[in-house]
Amino acid sequence: MENALPSSSVSSTLEPVLALLAYSLTKLETGFYQIPGSAVVARYVKSSHQNDPGRTILEVILIIFAIRTLLQSRTRSDRGGKHYIQFGDKEVDELVDEWTPEPLAQPLTEWEQKELASIPVIAGPNGPKPKLVSTGKTVTNLASYNFTGLAGNEHIKERAVDTLRKYGLGSCGPPGFYGTIDVHMDLEKDIAEFLGAEAAILYSQGYSTVSSVIPAFCKRGDIIVADRGVNYAIQKGIQLSRSTVRWFDHNDLRSLEDALQAVERDRKKRKGPLTRRFIITEGIFERDGEMVDLPKIIELKNKYKYRLILDESISFGTVGRTGRGLTELYNVPASQIDMLVGSVANGLCSSGGFCAGSTIVVEHQRINGTSFVFSASMPALLAVSGSEAITYLRNTPSTLSALQENIRALRAVLEKTEGIAILGHRASPIVHFSLRSVAPASLSPASAATPAGKESFDVDGEERILQEIVEDALANGVMLTRAKYLRKQEMFEPRPTIRIAMTSALTRKEVEKAAGVVKASIARVLSRRR
Amino acid sequence: MALRPSSPASSLFSKKKQPLTTAASYLSAVHEADQHARARSIDRSSSPTPNSTPALSLSSSVTASSEDTVLHEDDESGLNYPWTPPTSEQVFSTVHTEFGHCANESYRCVSQHDYANPVKEKEIEEPPYYILITTYLSYLILICFGHVRDFFGKRFAKKYFTHVMSHKGYAALNSDFDSFYTRRLKARMDDCFSQPITGVAGRTVVTLDRYSTDNNWTQIYTGTKTRVLNISSYNYLGFAQARGGCADAVEESIKRFGISTCGSRLQGGTGELHGVAEALVAKFVGMEDALISSMGFATNSTFIPALVGKGCLVISDELNHASIRTGVRQSGAQVRMFKHNDMENLENLLRDVISQGQPRTHRPWRKILIIVEGLYSMEGTLVNLPRIIELKRKYKFYLFIDEAHSIGALGPHGRGVCDYFGINPRDVDVLMGTFTKSFGAAGGYIAGPKTLIDALRLRGQSGAYAESMPPPVLTQVMASMASIMGVAPPTSQSSKSGVMSTPSSTSTLRLGYIESEEHPCPAPASAIPSWLSLPPHLQDGSEGRTRLRRLAFNSRYLHAGLSKLGFITYGHPFSPIVPLLIFNPGKMSMFARMMRARSTPIVVVVVAYPATPLVTSRVRFCVSAAHTKEDIDVVLRACDEIGDVLDLKHSHGERWAVDEICKRSVELVEGVAAVQAA
Ligand SMILES: Cc1ncc(COP(=O)(O)O)c(C=O)c1O
């Protein structure tokens, strides 16, 4: 199950074998009709052909194709191609000598080096008030994903040590080959029950989950309708799926409906066959904290007969009364969502990701989810930590209300801050803010000319200002982070923001104080700029 | 196909001591043979063998296993206690079920390439024609039956088929050949896959017994457990342990650092341990710098796109791992494949692509990256690194080696293929590997020149988006790695005795890389955190060395033993991955079930199409340093008997009887090189 490529090492011996096979088949056929009951089979084949001739043809083609791939050398060059130029050996040697490749990686620019050096390193455990290696000082942490304050939870740590003493650390194998440990199955069951889904499957890294779930279902020729603002993992998943994509405007369900209608019109016009169709979006968007209107999207998906892949990496474990995510917040049964993807790393402060759905959907991924099949399962103690976190959330709804209260406190301060725009839904545990006015053109005129999306902004200039704010806040005891992206590789360039990750582990007072520091830093930096 | 998956009625899961009255005849035959074998091996072990060398000296003996690690079972299977009880001066630091006790110093070897007398990979042997024909016929019959069942099923049992048919305006969720294959071929032997376990996947493992009454559609768990010999996990150096120095270190780190670092490396998820571990990994592999990612698969799939892009060419071995292919597909670079490990084919391809340039435009390639694996996980073959390095000098491509399976498992110092071949790692551009295998941890690393790694920190997807590696996992990596390297005693009073004590160091993602004069060298004491204290036998690297040498012995012994028994095996004779060819899909599941039904149950990995070519279904053994020589004997005896029943011995080489093999194992292993060279 590891290397899915059929090799061609046997191809040379195959030809006589196939000849022999053909011969024995004819022999077999004559023999076949002498077997009692053979007529029934023959009739079946015929009737199957009658019912669905296309299918028989398809199968024959498949078999031929399989044989062809087996026989064909995968390494053949396109020597016959019309663009092929014939060279002599000498000429090739010369060309080889002349060729100079680019360096494997371009060295970092000065700005990138500064960025790398500016990453805060935490000494000791992470949490609401970690100590930094650089200064040895304690800071208030508004950067790390510790939404429900589970980092450093003593009970979870104890359970993790117990698990370590029973299971060791690594699983030393992919799930298919003795890497499925009972605690994995327990966590899968816990997640499924927590959400009210039929089943769930556990991946060993949150980020790699959705980019594996999408190509497991969406294939070439299928249709994906996706939000423009989806995170990078989804974008990569869509790219890997090779499906036909249509983008709708960020979190705009009117635009979604237009797209759905357009697809339908297209299909009617082309009279194409029924293909699989998917809507892909996020619960709470990682890049700006917007929240999707789940009931409305479910209505649309049912109306137009799409399947929904919903990425709840941010919303799972952070919204709803007990942190079950959007389904709890909107009171929608999880069974309405075909593939519900979430993160064990973010919401449950452990590691890994999951996809919940029907048994069929989940079992399909156990064979077709590439990063599930081809990767070792997650360490047992991390799975147990995830299970314990779910138990904690179930039993302690006050954590979620504390988180919401902190979010409100933070937003209340930031809303009164001049020069910034707060993005996203008011319940979102991540709060992004960008600069309000377009930065002065003098900062970096070159990049101002690249409009992305509807508004135009100067990425480099804004990033520099935001970075100053981050550093100023850090000097005053609050750890922030800019939202980091692979610039120029995101499908739609996001506007630079600072991303605050709220936690329930701080008191309301502490949040207000920290927000005050952020506010002061913003004011200081912006006034310096003007 | 003859043998249905077991049900509780058949004796597969009943207590092994019961007579096998209801089982198929082969089962009782196997059982009987097994009893004989066991009687023999007990005889053998009771005869006094001179075992005077203490393997490890440690003050506290852990030979007596705790409740956690041993089920309340009588030691029928020979898994819980060593055949040869340790003498009073032998003190073992491991639990026998996790890491077997073996004090005999002659069961050791060094994994190293001998340029004067190179060990060649075995020629690929072809099975007799009738095997090939029956194999194809099996598939043909399976496919026919599958279609018959689909035909009736879709008409009369609609509710089981909704996902493969379009209904209510939805297209089928999965309707292609893959789905047919999974439902109709793989499902027949699903009981051989995804077997859940509990506890440590060490030398032995405890499986949760299950059976199916509906053709593997669902599995029912009986609630009972069985301890089995584990020759399937990627536990090459035996670091999958719940006891011992590494686990102690991990426990300490959980107390100090918690479970999670809460975020991606660039967004609030970088802890002090990341930098320390990365510096240690760089030292271990002999590169300037290294970067750690929380998943091995993602190391390939997220960093390869940062290395190449449009206008670049990736030349990839045809058997490369799925993670590599995922990464390459995301990168937007052109891909060409060369025949597995075929250097001539590679050179021709190189001449072709460099002279032709990019398709149509004939512009020269921006860069060419060759991606190979150190040790191939399905074939057990080793990359021909010396030749590739020669080609690299001439053709100026960049070289990326995925050492997922070879790191730790090969080379006299466990530093992977470069170490095995005695090649300077800096001759390679990028070394990638995973911690899931030899280190008993999780995640992966990518190592190379500092400029490159720094670029990957920022421009790789992992830095910005993926969760960073949790502290317990980092600790397992550091502890196991340090015990392979050995820790050099601090030379002078170095200022960098621990990270906690250097708050003045600049706030960077990594610690300064300390340039070493020679590679491979022990880890300087400053390279691991001061709180991470390893017991003396790990600290001085003696146990690490023993593990490496035990692994080398076991690998060679199993390879040589299986060949002498007459099986067709693939791969390099020194590789810890030993594929044994089965061919027939039906025999594959039989093999797995029969191995499990023995009095010393053994779990094996069987693989077939699409992981391998259609005909060459195989069972893949992964040898570990945790196995004792007696464990390998047990596997050889089992293969011998099952191989006779299933008609698997088709090799033309010289054959020995299994007793002879077990007796002359050392000779056999030492002879590998000599015989091969002759
Ligand atoms: C060659 C190769 N690369 C990468 C991986 C993925 O590693 P991990 O299991 O740590 O995700 C594997 C694992 O099976 C592998 O064999």
XYZ file of N, CA and C in Angstrom, chain A residues 1-5 7 14 17 20 44 51 55 59 75 77 79 83-85 87 89 93 96-97 99 101-107 112 116-117 119 121-126 133-134 144-145 157 160-161 164-170 172 174 176-178 180-182 204-208 232 236 239-240 242 275-277 305-307 345 349 351-352 360 364 367 371 374-376 382 482-486 490 499, chain B residues 129 133 136 147-148 151 154-155 163 168-174 182 194 196-200 232-234 241-243 247-248 251 254-257 259-262 265-268 270-272 294-295 298 318-322 325 329-330 336-339 351-352 355-356 360 362 365-368 377-378 394-396 398 436 440-441 452 454 458-459 461 465 467 503 507-510 603-604 607 610-611 613:
594
model
N 0.823 -1.206 0.000
C 0.000 0.000 0.000
C 0.860 1.261 0.000
N 2.165 1.055 -0.104
C 3.020 2.213 0.042
C 3.333 2.885 -1.279
N 3.784 2.112 -2.212
C 4.166 2.703 -3.480
C 3.167 2.280 -4.532
N 2.312 3.172 -4.892
C 1.196 2.769 -5.721
C 1.541 2.675 -7.194
N 2.787 2.760 -7.526
C 3.128 2.720 -8.940
C 3.430 1.309 -9.384
N 5.308 -1.295 -11.349
C 6.605 -1.176 -12.005
C 6.569 -1.919 -13.320
N 6.516 -10.647 -19.668
C 5.068 -10.719 -19.696
C 4.525 -11.152 -21.040
N 4.031 -14.722 -21.651
C 3.016 -15.152 -20.692
C 1.629 -14.819 -21.202
N 0.619 -17.075 -23.903
C 0.207 -18.332 -23.304
C -1.177 -18.193 -22.681
N -25.427 -14.081 -17.775
C -25.211 -12.870 -16.985
C -24.376 -11.862 -17.748
N -27.825 -4.507 -20.580
C -28.288 -3.436 -19.700
C -27.443 -2.198 -19.831
N -20.797 0.143 -19.999
C -20.016 -0.343 -18.879
C -19.089 -1.475 -19.304
N -15.131 -1.530 -19.057
C -14.327 -2.510 -18.354
C -13.268 -3.116 -19.246
N 9.382 5.041 -18.433
C 10.483 5.972 -18.565
C 10.739 6.328 -20.027
N 11.066 8.033 -23.396
C 11.216 9.461 -23.666
C 10.344 9.814 -24.858
N 10.902 10.638 -27.649
C 11.830 10.686 -28.758
C 11.133 10.861 -30.087
N 8.900 17.710 -31.632
C 9.824 18.750 -31.186
C 11.192 18.186 -30.846
N 11.340 16.899 -31.044
C 12.597 16.279 -30.637
C 13.696 16.612 -31.623
N 14.824 17.046 -31.088
C 15.966 17.336 -31.955
C 17.001 16.251 -31.765
N 20.561 14.860 -31.548
C 21.922 15.363 -31.319
C 22.900 14.203 -31.359
N 26.444 12.451 -29.850
C 26.956 12.312 -28.491
C 27.796 13.513 -28.075
N 27.275 16.220 -25.020
C 28.295 16.532 -24.016
C 28.522 18.032 -23.913
N 25.653 19.648 -22.185
C 25.716 19.371 -20.746
C 26.734 20.292 -20.093
N 27.880 20.446 -20.751
C 28.907 21.313 -20.182
C 28.437 22.752 -20.083
N 25.424 23.907 -19.763
C 24.246 24.182 -18.946
C 24.641 24.561 -17.515
N 22.763 25.408 -13.997
C 21.478 25.510 -13.314
C 21.440 26.692 -12.345
N 20.254 27.119 -12.046
C 20.079 28.128 -10.997
C 20.381 27.500 -9.645
N 20.696 28.330 -8.638
C 20.878 27.734 -7.309
C 19.570 27.125 -6.816
N 19.709 26.122 -5.952
C 18.523 25.393 -5.490
C 17.564 26.317 -4.755
N 18.107 27.241 -3.985
C 17.218 28.202 -3.327
C 17.852 29.575 -3.404
N 17.063 30.569 -3.699
C 17.565 31.940 -3.656
C 17.801 32.307 -2.197
N 18.932 32.941 -1.913
C 19.165 33.332 -0.522
C 18.084 34.294 -0.038
N 13.444 39.212 4.621
C 13.157 37.851 5.053
C 14.049 37.452 6.223
N 12.806 36.222 9.835
C 13.203 34.979 10.478
C 13.743 35.250 11.876
N 14.510 36.328 11.988
C 15.106 36.630 13.284
C 14.074 37.144 14.275
N 11.105 35.943 14.846
C 10.169 34.951 15.370
C 10.463 34.717 16.850
N 10.896 32.904 20.275
C 11.099 31.521 20.698
C 10.708 31.411 22.157
N 9.844 30.442 22.428
C 9.311 30.324 23.781
C 10.161 29.385 24.614
N 10.553 29.845 25.781
C 11.318 29.005 26.690
C 10.332 28.276 27.584
N 10.539 26.991 27.765
C 9.630 26.230 28.612
C 8.295 26.020 27.924
N 7.257 25.767 28.714
C 5.966 25.438 28.106
C 5.289 26.656 27.481
N 4.531 26.408 26.428
C 3.726 27.496 25.878
C 2.438 27.603 26.682
N 12.766 33.181 25.097
C 14.194 32.898 25.176
C 14.988 34.196 25.037
N 14.532 35.077 24.159
C 15.329 36.253 23.819
C 15.515 37.207 24.996
N -0.489 32.375 19.997
C -0.568 30.912 19.854
C -2.013 30.428 19.937
N -2.238 29.287 19.292
C -3.567 28.668 19.299
C -3.767 27.893 20.593
N -1.641 16.248 30.952
C -0.240 15.848 31.015
C -0.085 14.508 31.738
N -1.144 11.793 29.537
C -0.153 11.579 28.482
C 1.006 10.740 29.007
N 1.424 11.002 30.224
C 2.530 10.218 30.787
C 2.090 8.761 30.971
N 2.233 7.177 27.665
C 3.622 6.947 27.280
C 4.128 5.651 27.896
N 3.772 5.430 29.151
C 4.277 4.261 29.845
C 3.629 2.975 29.381
N 2.542 3.093 28.678
C 1.912 1.888 28.168
C 2.190 1.682 26.673
N 2.281 2.785 25.929
C 2.347 2.667 24.476
C 3.678 3.123 23.879
N 4.552 3.681 24.678
C 5.747 4.271 24.098
C 5.370 5.533 23.361
N 6.259 6.041 22.514
C 5.891 7.269 21.817
C 5.399 7.001 20.393
N 6.291 6.624 19.516
C 5.901 6.490 18.105
C 5.088 5.238 17.851
N 5.317 3.728 14.840
C 6.193 2.925 13.992
C 5.491 2.214 12.850
N 2.292 2.827 9.425
C 1.071 3.449 8.944
C -0.140 2.671 9.452
N -2.486 1.097 8.181
C -2.783 -0.177 7.540
C -1.919 -1.308 8.048
N -0.726 -0.973 8.481
C 0.226 -2.003 8.871
C 0.563 -1.906 10.356
N -0.354 -2.281 11.185
C -0.156 -2.349 12.624
C 0.162 -0.993 13.237
N -2.521 1.117 13.667
C -3.789 1.512 14.274
C -3.789 1.046 15.718
N -3.729 1.991 16.626
C -3.702 1.641 18.042
C -5.097 1.853 18.605
N -5.453 1.125 19.632
C -6.813 1.272 20.175
C -7.132 2.725 20.540
N -2.517 12.353 10.841
C -1.497 12.676 11.834
C -1.012 14.117 11.775
N -1.487 14.900 10.829
C -1.176 16.327 10.883
C -2.399 17.124 10.433
N -2.716 18.150 11.179
C -3.901 18.937 10.862
C -3.822 19.568 9.484
N -2.669 20.146 9.179
C -2.531 20.860 7.912
C -2.709 19.931 6.714
N -2.207 18.723 6.822
C -2.253 17.804 5.684
C -3.591 17.109 5.536
N -4.698 27.859 2.479
C -3.752 27.322 1.513
C -3.868 25.806 1.385
N -4.368 23.738 -2.060
C -3.487 22.665 -2.532
C -4.281 21.395 -2.775
N -5.926 21.739 -6.031
C -4.964 21.575 -7.111
C -4.649 20.096 -7.343
N -4.480 19.357 -6.253
C -4.143 17.939 -6.382
C -5.293 17.136 -6.979
N -7.314 17.901 -9.362
C -7.427 18.085 -10.817
C -8.877 18.243 -11.264
N -21.841 14.404 -12.856
C -20.536 14.247 -12.196
C -20.696 14.582 -10.722
N -19.680 14.213 -9.964
C -19.693 14.581 -8.549
C -19.485 16.082 -8.445
N -20.213 16.700 -7.523
C -20.074 18.154 -7.355
C -19.888 18.474 -5.881
N -27.932 19.825 -5.064
C -27.372 18.474 -4.980
C -25.843 18.459 -5.082
N -25.259 19.175 -4.158
C -23.806 19.160 -4.026
C -23.450 18.453 -2.727
N -22.216 18.027 -2.664
C -21.695 17.548 -1.375
C -20.860 18.671 -0.775
N -5.114 19.585 16.430
C -4.004 20.418 16.885
C -4.509 21.763 17.393
N -5.624 21.274 21.188
C -4.270 21.489 21.715
C -3.442 20.220 21.745
N -2.339 17.322 18.442
C -1.687 17.299 17.149
C -2.569 16.479 16.228
N -2.545 16.786 14.934
C -3.300 15.982 13.988
C -4.584 16.639 13.532
N -19.391 5.418 5.122
C -18.887 5.227 3.760
C -17.778 6.236 3.459
N -13.862 5.104 2.999
C -13.241 5.389 1.702
C -11.862 6.017 1.888
N -8.537 4.022 2.562
C -7.785 3.437 1.457
C -7.336 4.510 0.478
N -2.531 10.995 2.630
C -1.693 11.259 3.796
C -2.144 10.440 4.997
N -0.341 6.665 3.610
C 1.099 6.617 3.412
C 1.883 7.288 4.527
N 1.273 7.465 5.667
C 2.009 8.103 6.743
C 1.756 7.362 8.040
N 2.743 7.397 8.907
C 2.592 6.729 10.188
C 1.474 7.398 10.985
N -0.559 11.588 21.976
C -1.241 12.746 21.409
C -2.713 12.439 21.160
N 1.998 38.663 12.967
C 1.328 38.958 11.704
C 0.788 37.642 11.172
N -0.285 37.689 10.401
C -0.739 36.485 9.722
C 0.274 36.197 8.637
N 0.834 34.970 8.644
C 1.903 34.640 7.700
C 1.338 33.862 6.522
N 1.812 34.211 5.356
C 1.374 33.523 4.141
C 2.574 33.229 3.267
N 2.381 32.318 2.331
C 3.360 32.185 1.266
C 2.973 33.214 0.223
N -0.379 32.216 -2.797
C -1.794 32.126 -2.478
C -2.567 32.493 -3.744
N -2.848 38.859 13.385
C -3.839 37.874 13.782
C -3.727 37.592 15.272
N 6.444 -20.474 -14.818
C 5.321 -19.922 -15.571
C 3.971 -20.248 -14.959
N 0.732 -17.782 -14.432
C -0.572 -17.996 -15.062
C -1.664 -18.096 -14.012
N -2.500 -14.676 -12.702
C -3.388 -13.902 -13.567
C -4.802 -14.459 -13.536
N -17.850 -8.729 -10.495
C -18.889 -8.141 -11.340
C -20.226 -8.831 -11.161
N -20.180 -10.152 -10.989
C -21.437 -10.863 -10.752
C -22.085 -10.330 -9.479
N -23.449 -6.936 -9.956
C -24.642 -6.965 -10.798
C -25.879 -7.275 -9.966
N -26.454 -4.574 -6.981
C -27.028 -3.285 -7.339
C -28.516 -3.390 -7.609
N -28.975 -4.617 -7.874
C -30.399 -4.765 -8.132
C -31.171 -5.186 -6.885
N -23.389 4.209 -2.520
C -22.218 5.043 -2.759
C -21.549 4.766 -4.093
N -30.679 9.879 -6.405
C -31.300 11.142 -5.992
C -30.555 12.351 -6.531
N -30.050 12.236 -7.722
C -29.415 13.402 -8.323
C -27.973 13.605 -7.941
N -27.432 12.704 -7.129
C -26.024 12.782 -6.775
C -25.265 11.729 -7.577
N -24.122 12.116 -8.088
C -23.295 11.120 -8.758
C -22.706 10.185 -7.718
N -22.315 8.994 -8.150
C -21.738 8.026 -7.228
C -20.529 8.629 -6.529
N -20.417 8.345 -5.242
C -19.305 8.928 -4.494
C -17.977 8.345 -4.952
N -17.983 7.069 -5.201
C -16.768 6.458 -5.736
C -17.168 5.296 -6.624
N -11.188 -2.172 -4.358
C -11.253 -2.212 -2.906
C -12.372 -3.120 -2.433
N -4.844 -3.341 8.517
C -5.365 -2.452 9.552
C -5.721 -3.173 10.835
N -5.861 -3.652 14.434
C -5.575 -2.746 15.543
C -4.714 -3.432 16.610
N -3.915 -2.619 17.241
C -3.031 -3.144 18.269
C -3.209 -2.319 19.534
N -2.599 -2.763 20.589
C -2.534 -1.931 21.778
C -1.131 -2.059 22.339
N -0.693 -1.066 23.057
C 0.642 -1.120 23.637
C 1.721 -0.759 22.641
N 2.926 -1.162 22.962
C 4.093 -0.769 22.185
C 4.260 -1.670 20.963
N 6.836 -6.472 11.552
C 6.161 -5.630 10.576
C 6.355 -4.146 10.797
N 6.618 -3.725 12.021
C 6.695 -2.288 12.270
C 8.046 -1.750 11.825
N 8.030 -0.453 11.492
C 9.264 0.209 11.065
C 10.087 0.590 12.289
N 9.591 1.973 22.619
C 9.710 1.436 23.972
C 8.930 2.306 24.927
N 8.287 1.674 25.873
C 7.599 2.445 26.897
C 8.455 2.583 28.143
N 9.549 1.840 28.179
C 10.465 1.901 29.322
C 11.849 2.250 28.800
N 12.120 6.969 27.024
C 10.787 7.212 27.579
C 10.878 8.074 28.835
N 11.925 7.839 29.636
C 12.094 8.677 30.830
C 12.277 10.141 30.429
N 8.993 11.618 29.391
C 8.153 11.935 30.541
C 8.584 13.271 31.158
N 7.378 16.125 29.048
C 5.942 16.423 29.159
C 5.720 17.292 30.391
N 6.419 16.942 31.475
C 6.249 17.723 32.704
C 6.758 19.150 32.519
N 7.842 19.276 31.767
C 8.429 20.610 31.606
C 7.736 21.446 30.539
N 7.320 20.791 29.444
C 6.894 21.578 28.279
C 5.436 21.363 27.881
N 2.158 19.292 26.179
C 1.909 18.414 25.044
C 2.074 19.138 23.727
N 1.769 20.420 23.720
C 1.637 21.091 22.426
C 2.411 22.397 22.419
N 2.798 22.816 21.217
C 3.417 24.125 21.097
C 2.426 25.149 20.548
N 1.211 24.712 20.264
C 0.117 25.636 19.979
C 0.347 26.557 18.781
N 5.191 27.189 13.148
C 6.500 27.700 13.550
C 6.578 29.220 13.431
N 5.944 29.784 12.418
C 6.079 31.215 12.210
C 5.023 32.017 12.960
N 4.029 31.331 13.518
C 2.947 32.067 14.170
C 2.753 31.591 15.598
N 3.739 31.811 16.416
C 3.574 31.563 17.842
C 3.733 30.134 18.279
N 6.853 28.301 18.002
C 8.254 27.883 18.077
C 8.703 27.847 19.523
N 9.156 26.686 19.951
C 9.676 26.556 21.304
C 11.185 26.389 21.267
N 11.798 26.457 22.425
C 13.255 26.354 22.455
C 13.743 25.002 21.967
N 6.308 18.341 11.496
C 5.609 17.450 12.410
C 5.063 16.190 11.752
N 5.285 16.030 10.460
C 4.810 14.812 9.808
C 5.780 14.455 8.685
N 4.355 15.081 5.205
C 4.279 16.502 4.895
C 5.653 17.104 4.655
N 10.952 5.586 -10.342
C 9.554 5.212 -10.578
C 8.892 4.637 -9.334
N 9.680 4.171 -8.372
C 9.063 3.588 -7.189
C 9.051 4.539 -6.005
N 9.227 5.814 -6.248
C 9.249 6.760 -5.146
C 7.923 6.793 -4.382
N 8.024 7.173 -3.139
C 6.894 7.153 -2.207
C 5.822 8.176 -2.590
N 4.605 7.903 -2.182
C 3.474 8.772 -2.507
C 3.689 10.206 -2.037
N 5.587 12.054 -4.604
C 4.777 12.364 -5.786
C 3.779 13.471 -5.494
N 3.817 16.971 -7.533
C 2.633 17.400 -8.272
C 2.199 18.799 -7.878
N 2.433 19.138 -6.610
C 2.071 20.492 -6.174
C 3.016 21.545 -6.708
N 9.933 13.605 -14.817
C 10.271 12.435 -15.627
C 10.678 11.344 -14.660
N 10.403 10.121 -15.058
C 10.757 9.018 -14.171
C 11.814 8.148 -14.824
N 12.629 7.548 -14.014
C 13.556 6.555 -14.553
C 13.296 5.220 -13.906
N 13.740 4.189 -14.586
C 13.486 2.828 -14.112
C 14.143 2.646 -12.766
N 20.924 12.862 -20.292
C 21.487 13.405 -21.537
C 20.374 13.934 -22.419
N 19.314 13.178 -22.428
C 18.172 13.563 -23.234
C 17.578 14.898 -22.779
N 19.934 18.028 -23.076
C 20.160 18.490 -24.446
C 18.884 19.042 -25.068
N 17.746 18.473 -24.727
C 16.498 18.945 -25.328
C 15.975 20.218 -24.655
N 9.041 21.849 -26.092
C 8.629 22.821 -27.114
C 9.550 24.026 -27.197
N 12.437 24.511 -25.824
C 13.858 24.136 -25.793
C 14.698 25.085 -24.958
N 16.637 24.068 -18.813
C 15.923 23.926 -17.547
C 16.502 24.893 -16.535
N 15.637 25.439 -15.690
C 16.166 26.302 -14.631
C 17.018 25.479 -13.670
N 16.504 24.359 -13.268
C 17.321 23.413 -12.495
C 16.705 22.037 -12.612
N 17.525 21.052 -12.346
C 17.053 19.667 -12.384
C 17.288 19.066 -11.005
N 10.967 1.148 0.382
C 10.211 0.496 1.434
C 9.487 -0.756 0.976
N 9.278 -0.936 -0.309
C 8.585 -2.136 -0.758
C 9.553 -3.158 -1.340
N 28.964 15.188 -13.180
C 28.992 15.442 -14.607
C 27.793 16.273 -15.058
N 26.623 15.956 -14.524
C 25.410 16.559 -15.097
C 24.832 17.703 -14.273
N 25.471 18.003 -13.151
C 25.145 19.226 -12.396
C 23.700 19.313 -11.890
N 20.705 18.656 -8.990
C 20.661 18.646 -7.533
C 20.111 17.308 -7.083
N 9.687 8.578 12.199
C 8.710 7.544 12.550
C 9.327 6.161 12.558
N 11.577 5.832 16.592
C 10.397 5.575 17.410
C 9.637 6.832 17.769
N 9.684 7.844 16.883
C 9.009 9.104 17.180
C 7.989 9.382 16.070
N 19.778 27.258 2.200
C 18.619 26.529 1.688
C 17.594 26.298 2.798
N 17.200 27.866 5.623
C 16.573 29.126 6.038
C 15.478 29.528 5.060
N 11.006 29.856 5.742
C 10.049 30.903 5.405
C 9.181 30.547 4.217
N 9.772 29.859 3.238
C 9.043 29.686 1.985
C 8.385 28.319 1.860
N 5.600 25.507 3.021
C 4.241 25.658 3.550
C 4.182 25.406 5.051
N 1.886 27.459 7.948
C 0.542 26.906 8.102
C 0.430 25.665 8.980
N 1.034 22.837 11.987
C 1.369 22.836 13.410
C 2.818 22.361 13.586
N 19.671 32.880 28.176
C 18.635 33.823 27.768
C 19.197 34.939 26.900
N 17.192 35.914 19.550
C 15.937 35.223 19.336
C 15.827 34.766 17.899
N 16.413 33.636 17.623
C 16.307 33.099 16.277
C 15.610 31.768 16.343
N 15.332 31.229 15.192
C 14.641 29.959 15.144
C 15.562 28.811 15.502
N 16.840 28.995 15.390
C 17.764 27.881 15.593
C 18.952 28.354 16.396
N 2.849 -11.559 13.229
C 2.076 -10.710 12.322
C 2.993 -10.228 11.214
N 2.470 -10.278 10.002
C 3.263 -9.863 8.854
C 2.466 -8.855 8.028
N 1.474 -7.245 0.907
C 1.141 -6.163 -0.006
C 0.936 -6.706 -1.408
N -2.444 -2.314 -5.622
C -1.618 -1.452 -6.465
C -0.291 -1.027 -5.844
N 0.024 -1.514 -4.660
C 1.294 -1.105 -4.062
C 2.470 -1.767 -4.755
N 3.570 -4.282 -8.446
C 3.029 -4.723 -9.731
C 2.061 -5.883 -9.519
